mmCIF file with all atom_site columns, C-alpha atoms in Angstrom:
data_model
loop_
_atom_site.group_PDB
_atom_site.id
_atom_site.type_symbol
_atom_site.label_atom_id
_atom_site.label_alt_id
_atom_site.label_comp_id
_atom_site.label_asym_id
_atom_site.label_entity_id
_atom_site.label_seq_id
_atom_site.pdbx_PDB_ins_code
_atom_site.Cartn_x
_atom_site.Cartn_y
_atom_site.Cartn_z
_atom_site.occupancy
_atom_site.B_iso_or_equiv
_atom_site.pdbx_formal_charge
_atom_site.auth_seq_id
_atom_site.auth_comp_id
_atom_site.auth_asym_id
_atom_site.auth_atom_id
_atom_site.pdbx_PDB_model_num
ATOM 1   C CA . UNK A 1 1   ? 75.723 11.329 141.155 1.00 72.00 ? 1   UNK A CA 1
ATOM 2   C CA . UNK A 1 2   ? 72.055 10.538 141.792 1.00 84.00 ? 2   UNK A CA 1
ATOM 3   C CA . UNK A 1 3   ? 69.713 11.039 139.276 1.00 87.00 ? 3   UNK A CA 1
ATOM 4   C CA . UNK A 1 4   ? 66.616 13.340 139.045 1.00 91.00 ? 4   UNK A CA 1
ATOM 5   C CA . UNK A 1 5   ? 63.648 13.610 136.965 1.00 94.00 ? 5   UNK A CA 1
ATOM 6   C CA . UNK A 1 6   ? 63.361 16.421 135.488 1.00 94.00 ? 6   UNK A CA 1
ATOM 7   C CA . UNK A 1 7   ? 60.383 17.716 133.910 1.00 96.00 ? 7   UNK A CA 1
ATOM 8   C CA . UNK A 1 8   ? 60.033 20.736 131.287 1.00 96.00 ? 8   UNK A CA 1
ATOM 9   C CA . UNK A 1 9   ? 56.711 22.394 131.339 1.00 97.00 ? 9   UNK A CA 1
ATOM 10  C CA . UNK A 1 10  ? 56.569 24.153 127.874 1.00 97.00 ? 10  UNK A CA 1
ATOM 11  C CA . UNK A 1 11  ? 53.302 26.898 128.020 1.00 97.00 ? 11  UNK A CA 1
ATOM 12  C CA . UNK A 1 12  ? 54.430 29.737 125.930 1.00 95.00 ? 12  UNK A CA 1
ATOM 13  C CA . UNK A 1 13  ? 54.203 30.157 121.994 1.00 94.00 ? 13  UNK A CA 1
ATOM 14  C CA . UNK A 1 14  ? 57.681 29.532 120.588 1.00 94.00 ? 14  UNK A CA 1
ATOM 15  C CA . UNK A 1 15  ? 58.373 33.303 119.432 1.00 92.00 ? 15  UNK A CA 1
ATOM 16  C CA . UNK A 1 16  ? 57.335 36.791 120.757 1.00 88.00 ? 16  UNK A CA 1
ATOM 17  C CA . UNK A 1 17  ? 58.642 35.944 124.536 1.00 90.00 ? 17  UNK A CA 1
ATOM 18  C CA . UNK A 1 18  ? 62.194 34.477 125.407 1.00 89.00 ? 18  UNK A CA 1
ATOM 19  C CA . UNK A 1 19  ? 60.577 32.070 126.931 1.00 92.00 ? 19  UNK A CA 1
ATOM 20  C CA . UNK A 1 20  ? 60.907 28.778 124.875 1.00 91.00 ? 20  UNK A CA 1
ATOM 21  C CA . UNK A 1 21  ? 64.809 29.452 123.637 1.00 90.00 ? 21  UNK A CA 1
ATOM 22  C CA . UNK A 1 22  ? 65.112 29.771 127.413 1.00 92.00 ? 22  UNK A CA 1
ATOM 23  C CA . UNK A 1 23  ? 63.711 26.256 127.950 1.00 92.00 ? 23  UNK A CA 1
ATOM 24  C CA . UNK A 1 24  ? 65.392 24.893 125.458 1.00 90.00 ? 24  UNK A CA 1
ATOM 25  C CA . UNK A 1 25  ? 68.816 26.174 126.361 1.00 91.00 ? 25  UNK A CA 1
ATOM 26  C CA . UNK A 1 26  ? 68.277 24.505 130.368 1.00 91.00 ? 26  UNK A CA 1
ATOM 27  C CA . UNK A 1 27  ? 66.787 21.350 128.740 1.00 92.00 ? 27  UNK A CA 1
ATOM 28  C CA . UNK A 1 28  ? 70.468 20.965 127.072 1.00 89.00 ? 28  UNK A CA 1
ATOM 29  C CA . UNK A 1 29  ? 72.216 22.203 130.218 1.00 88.00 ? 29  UNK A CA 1
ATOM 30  C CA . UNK A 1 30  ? 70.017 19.157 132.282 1.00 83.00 ? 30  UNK A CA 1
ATOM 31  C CA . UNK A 1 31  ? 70.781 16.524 129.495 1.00 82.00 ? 31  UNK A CA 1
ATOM 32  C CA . UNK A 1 32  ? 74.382 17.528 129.907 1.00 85.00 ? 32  UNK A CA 1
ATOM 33  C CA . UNK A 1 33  ? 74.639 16.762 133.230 1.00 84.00 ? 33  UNK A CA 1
ATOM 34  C CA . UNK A 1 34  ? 73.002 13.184 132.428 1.00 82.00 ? 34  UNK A CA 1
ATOM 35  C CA . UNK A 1 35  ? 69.249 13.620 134.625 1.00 87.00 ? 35  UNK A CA 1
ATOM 36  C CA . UNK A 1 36  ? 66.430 12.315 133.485 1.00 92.00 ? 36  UNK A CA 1
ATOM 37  C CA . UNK A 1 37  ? 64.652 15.297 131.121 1.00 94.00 ? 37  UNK A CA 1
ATOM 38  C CA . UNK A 1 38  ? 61.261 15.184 130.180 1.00 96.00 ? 38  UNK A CA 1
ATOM 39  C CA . UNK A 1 39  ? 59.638 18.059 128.240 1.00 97.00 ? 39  UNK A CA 1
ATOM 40  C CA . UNK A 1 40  ? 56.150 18.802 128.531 1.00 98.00 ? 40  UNK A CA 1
ATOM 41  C CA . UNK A 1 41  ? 53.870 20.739 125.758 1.00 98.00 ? 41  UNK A CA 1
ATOM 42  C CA . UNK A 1 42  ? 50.255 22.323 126.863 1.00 97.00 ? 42  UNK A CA 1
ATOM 43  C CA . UNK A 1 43  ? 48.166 25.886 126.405 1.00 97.00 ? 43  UNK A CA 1
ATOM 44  C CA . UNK A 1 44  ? 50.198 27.684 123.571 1.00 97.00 ? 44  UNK A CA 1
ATOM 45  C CA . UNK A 1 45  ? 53.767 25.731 123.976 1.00 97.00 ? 45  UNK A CA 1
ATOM 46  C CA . UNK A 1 46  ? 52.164 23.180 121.718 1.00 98.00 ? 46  UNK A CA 1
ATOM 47  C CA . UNK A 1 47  ? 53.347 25.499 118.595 1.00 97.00 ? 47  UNK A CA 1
ATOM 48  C CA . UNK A 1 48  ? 56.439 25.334 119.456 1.00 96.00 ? 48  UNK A CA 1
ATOM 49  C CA . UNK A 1 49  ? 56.443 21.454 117.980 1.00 97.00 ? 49  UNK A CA 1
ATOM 50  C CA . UNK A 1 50  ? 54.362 22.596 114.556 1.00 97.00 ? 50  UNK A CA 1
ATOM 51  C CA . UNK A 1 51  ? 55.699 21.516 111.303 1.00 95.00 ? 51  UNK A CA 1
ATOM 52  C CA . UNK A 1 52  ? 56.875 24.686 108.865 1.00 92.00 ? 52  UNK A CA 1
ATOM 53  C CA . UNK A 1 53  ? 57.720 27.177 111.208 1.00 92.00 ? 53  UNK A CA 1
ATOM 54  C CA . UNK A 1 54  ? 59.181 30.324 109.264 1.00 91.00 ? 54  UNK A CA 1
ATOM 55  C CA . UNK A 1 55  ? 60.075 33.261 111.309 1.00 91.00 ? 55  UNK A CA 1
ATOM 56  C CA . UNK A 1 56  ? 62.046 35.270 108.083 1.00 90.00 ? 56  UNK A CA 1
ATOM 57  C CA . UNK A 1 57  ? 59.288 37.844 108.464 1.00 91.00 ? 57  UNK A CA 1
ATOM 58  C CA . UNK A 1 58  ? 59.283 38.397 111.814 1.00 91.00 ? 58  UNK A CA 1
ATOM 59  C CA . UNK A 1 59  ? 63.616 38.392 112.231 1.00 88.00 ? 59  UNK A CA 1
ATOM 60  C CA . UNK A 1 60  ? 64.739 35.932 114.233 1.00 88.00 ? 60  UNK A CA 1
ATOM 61  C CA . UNK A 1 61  ? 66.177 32.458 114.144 1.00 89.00 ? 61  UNK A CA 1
ATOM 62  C CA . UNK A 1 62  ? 63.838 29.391 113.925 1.00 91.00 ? 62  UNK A CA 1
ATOM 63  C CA . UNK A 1 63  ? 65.153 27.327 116.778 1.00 89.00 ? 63  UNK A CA 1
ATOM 64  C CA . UNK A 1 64  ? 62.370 24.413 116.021 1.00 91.00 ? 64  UNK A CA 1
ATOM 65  C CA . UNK A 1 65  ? 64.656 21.847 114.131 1.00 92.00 ? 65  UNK A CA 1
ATOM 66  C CA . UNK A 1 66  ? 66.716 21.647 117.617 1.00 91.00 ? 66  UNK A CA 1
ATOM 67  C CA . UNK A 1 67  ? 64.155 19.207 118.995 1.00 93.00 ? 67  UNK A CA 1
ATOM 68  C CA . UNK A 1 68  ? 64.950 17.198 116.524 1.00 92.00 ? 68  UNK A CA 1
ATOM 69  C CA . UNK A 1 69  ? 68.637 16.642 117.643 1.00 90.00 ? 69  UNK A CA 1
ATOM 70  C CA . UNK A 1 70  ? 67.796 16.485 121.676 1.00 92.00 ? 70  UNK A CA 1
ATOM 71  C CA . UNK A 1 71  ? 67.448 12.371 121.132 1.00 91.00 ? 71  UNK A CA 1
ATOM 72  C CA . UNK A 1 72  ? 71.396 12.282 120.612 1.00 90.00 ? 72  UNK A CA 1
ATOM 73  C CA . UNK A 1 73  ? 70.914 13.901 124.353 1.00 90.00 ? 73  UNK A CA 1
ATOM 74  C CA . UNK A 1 74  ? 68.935 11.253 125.744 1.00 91.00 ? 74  UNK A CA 1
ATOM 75  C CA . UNK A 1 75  ? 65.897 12.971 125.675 1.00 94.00 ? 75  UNK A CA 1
ATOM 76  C CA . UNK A 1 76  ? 63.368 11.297 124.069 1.00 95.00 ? 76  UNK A CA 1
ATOM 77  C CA . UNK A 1 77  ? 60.125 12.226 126.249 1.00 97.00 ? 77  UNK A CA 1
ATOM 78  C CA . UNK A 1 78  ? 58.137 14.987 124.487 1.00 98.00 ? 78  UNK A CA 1
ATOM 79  C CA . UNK A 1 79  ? 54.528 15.011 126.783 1.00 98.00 ? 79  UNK A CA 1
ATOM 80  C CA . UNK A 1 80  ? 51.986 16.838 124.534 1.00 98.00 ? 80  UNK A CA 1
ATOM 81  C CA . UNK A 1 81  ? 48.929 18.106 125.916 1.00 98.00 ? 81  UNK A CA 1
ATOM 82  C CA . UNK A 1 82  ? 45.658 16.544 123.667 1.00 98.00 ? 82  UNK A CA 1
ATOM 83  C CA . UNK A 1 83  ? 43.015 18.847 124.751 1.00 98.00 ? 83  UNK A CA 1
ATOM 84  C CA . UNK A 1 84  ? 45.663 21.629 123.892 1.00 98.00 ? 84  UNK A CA 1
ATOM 85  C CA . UNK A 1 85  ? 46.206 20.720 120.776 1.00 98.00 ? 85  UNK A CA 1
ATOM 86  C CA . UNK A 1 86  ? 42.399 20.526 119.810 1.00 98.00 ? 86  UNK A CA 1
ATOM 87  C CA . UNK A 1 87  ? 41.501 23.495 121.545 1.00 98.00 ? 87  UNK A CA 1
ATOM 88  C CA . UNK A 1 88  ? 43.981 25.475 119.231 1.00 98.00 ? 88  UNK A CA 1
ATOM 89  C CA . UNK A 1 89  ? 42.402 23.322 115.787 1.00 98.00 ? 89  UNK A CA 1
ATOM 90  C CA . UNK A 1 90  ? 45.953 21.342 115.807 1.00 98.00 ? 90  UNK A CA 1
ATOM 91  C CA . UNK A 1 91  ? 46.250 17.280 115.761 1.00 97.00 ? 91  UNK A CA 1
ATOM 92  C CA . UNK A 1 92  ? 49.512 15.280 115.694 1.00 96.00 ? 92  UNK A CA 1
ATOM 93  C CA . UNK A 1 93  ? 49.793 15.754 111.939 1.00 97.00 ? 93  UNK A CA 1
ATOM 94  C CA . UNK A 1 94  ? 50.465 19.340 112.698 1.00 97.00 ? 94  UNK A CA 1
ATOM 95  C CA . UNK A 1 95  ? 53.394 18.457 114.425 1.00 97.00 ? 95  UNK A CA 1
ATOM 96  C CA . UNK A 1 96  ? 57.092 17.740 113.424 1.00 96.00 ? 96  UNK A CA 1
ATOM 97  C CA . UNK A 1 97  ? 57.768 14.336 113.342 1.00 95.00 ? 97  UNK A CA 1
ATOM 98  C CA . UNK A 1 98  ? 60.611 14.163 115.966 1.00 95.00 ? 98  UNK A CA 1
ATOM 99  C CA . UNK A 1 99  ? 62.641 10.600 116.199 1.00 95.00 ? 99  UNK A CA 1
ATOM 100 C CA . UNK A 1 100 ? 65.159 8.749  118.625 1.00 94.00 ? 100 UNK A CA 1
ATOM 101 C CA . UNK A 1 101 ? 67.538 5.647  118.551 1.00 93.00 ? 101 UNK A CA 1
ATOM 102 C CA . UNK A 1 102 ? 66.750 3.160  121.089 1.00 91.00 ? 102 UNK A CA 1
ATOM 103 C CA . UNK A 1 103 ? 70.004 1.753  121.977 1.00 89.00 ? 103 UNK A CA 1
ATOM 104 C CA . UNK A 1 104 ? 67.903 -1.114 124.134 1.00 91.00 ? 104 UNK A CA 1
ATOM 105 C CA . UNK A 1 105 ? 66.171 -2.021 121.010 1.00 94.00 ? 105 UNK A CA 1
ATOM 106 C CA . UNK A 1 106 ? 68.852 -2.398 118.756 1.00 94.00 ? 106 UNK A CA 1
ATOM 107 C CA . UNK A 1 107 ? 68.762 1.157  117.793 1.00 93.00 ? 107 UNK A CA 1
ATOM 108 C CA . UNK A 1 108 ? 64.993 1.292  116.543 1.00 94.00 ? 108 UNK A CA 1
ATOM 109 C CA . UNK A 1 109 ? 64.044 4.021  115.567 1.00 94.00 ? 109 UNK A CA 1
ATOM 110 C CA . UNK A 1 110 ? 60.702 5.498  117.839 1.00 96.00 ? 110 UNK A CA 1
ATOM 111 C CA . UNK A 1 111 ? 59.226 8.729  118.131 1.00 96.00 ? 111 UNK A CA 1
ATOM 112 C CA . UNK A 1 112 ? 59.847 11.120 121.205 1.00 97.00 ? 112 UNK A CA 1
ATOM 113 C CA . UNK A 1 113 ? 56.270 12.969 121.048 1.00 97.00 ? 113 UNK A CA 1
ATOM 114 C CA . UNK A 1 114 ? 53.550 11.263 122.605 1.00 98.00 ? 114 UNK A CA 1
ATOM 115 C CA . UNK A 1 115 ? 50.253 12.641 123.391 1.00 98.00 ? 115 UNK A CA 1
ATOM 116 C CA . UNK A 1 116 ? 48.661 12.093 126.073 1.00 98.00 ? 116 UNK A CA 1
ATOM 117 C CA . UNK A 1 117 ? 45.058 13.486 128.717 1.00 98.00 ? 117 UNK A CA 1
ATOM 118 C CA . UNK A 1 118 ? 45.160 16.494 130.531 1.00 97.00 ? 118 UNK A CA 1
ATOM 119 C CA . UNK A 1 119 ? 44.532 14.118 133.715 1.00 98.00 ? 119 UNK A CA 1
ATOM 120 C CA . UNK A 1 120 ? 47.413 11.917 132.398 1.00 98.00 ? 120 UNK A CA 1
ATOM 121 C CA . UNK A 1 121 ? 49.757 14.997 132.355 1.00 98.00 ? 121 UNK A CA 1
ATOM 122 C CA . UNK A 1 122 ? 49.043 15.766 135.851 1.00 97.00 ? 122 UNK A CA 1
ATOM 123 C CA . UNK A 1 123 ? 50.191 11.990 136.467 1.00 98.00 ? 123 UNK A CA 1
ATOM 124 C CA . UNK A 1 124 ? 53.486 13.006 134.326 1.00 98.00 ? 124 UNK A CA 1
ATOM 125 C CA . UNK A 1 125 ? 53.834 15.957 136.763 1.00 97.00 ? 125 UNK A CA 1
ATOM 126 C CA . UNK A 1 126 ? 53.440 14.168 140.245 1.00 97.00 ? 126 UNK A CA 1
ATOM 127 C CA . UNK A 1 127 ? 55.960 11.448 138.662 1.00 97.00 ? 127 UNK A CA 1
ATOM 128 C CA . UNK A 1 128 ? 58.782 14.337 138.806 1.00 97.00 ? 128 UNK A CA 1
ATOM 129 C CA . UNK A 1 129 ? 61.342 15.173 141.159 1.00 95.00 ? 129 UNK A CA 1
ATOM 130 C CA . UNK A 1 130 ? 62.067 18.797 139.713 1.00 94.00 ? 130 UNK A CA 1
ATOM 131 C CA . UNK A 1 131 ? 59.188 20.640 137.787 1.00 96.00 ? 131 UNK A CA 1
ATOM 132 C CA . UNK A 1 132 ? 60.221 23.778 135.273 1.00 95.00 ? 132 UNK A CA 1
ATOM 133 C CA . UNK A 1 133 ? 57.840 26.082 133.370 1.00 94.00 ? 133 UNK A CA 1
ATOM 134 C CA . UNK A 1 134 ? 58.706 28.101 130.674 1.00 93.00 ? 134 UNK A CA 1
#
């Protein structure tokens, strides 16, 4: 079986649409079937990575500790958006702190989320074979 890159594009706030479970769900479906799965985080998907998420008041299951379990899927690339961040008063502290195991580095430990330009996320884009946005 060949390959593919696959990138997630990740645009929506993580509650009030069914938009981010959705991605989620296909981002475990596309690690399953062993591609290459990137997620990307820009304009309000960047809250779906924030730290303390509670959702008790509004009824429904906080599904943000999942990224946290996607490196034992192989996916390790989190892409976040800087200029999203900061236009929404957030900075990579506001973010969960989301980890893999580098089995080519004797199981290091490194962290999925990097963030990176709006001009280098359009070079993560054209890099794909198969964009989806969420």
């Amino acid at each position: 079986m060949t390959t593919k890159k696959f990138l997630y594009v990740n645009r929506k706030a993580p509650y009030g649409t069914i938009y981010a479970l959705e991605s989620l769900e296909v981002v475990l479906i596309g690690a399953a079937f062993e591609q290459d799965v990137s997620l990307a985080f820009l304009d309000d998907g960047v809250f779906q990575l924030t730290r303390g998420q509670n959702t008790e008041g509004i009824g429904v299951k906080n599904f943000s500790p999942t990224f946290r379990a996607l490196g034992d899927y192989d996916v390790t690339k989190f892409f976040v958006e800087k200029e999203s961040l900061e236009e929404r008063g957030l900075s990579e502290d506001d973010l969960q702190q989301i980890m893999y195991e580098d089995e080519d580095d004797d199981w290091a430990e490194k962290p999925s989320i990097r963030i990176i330009s709006r001009a280098e996320m359009a070079d993560v884009m054209a890099d794909q074979d198969v964009v989806l946005s969420f």
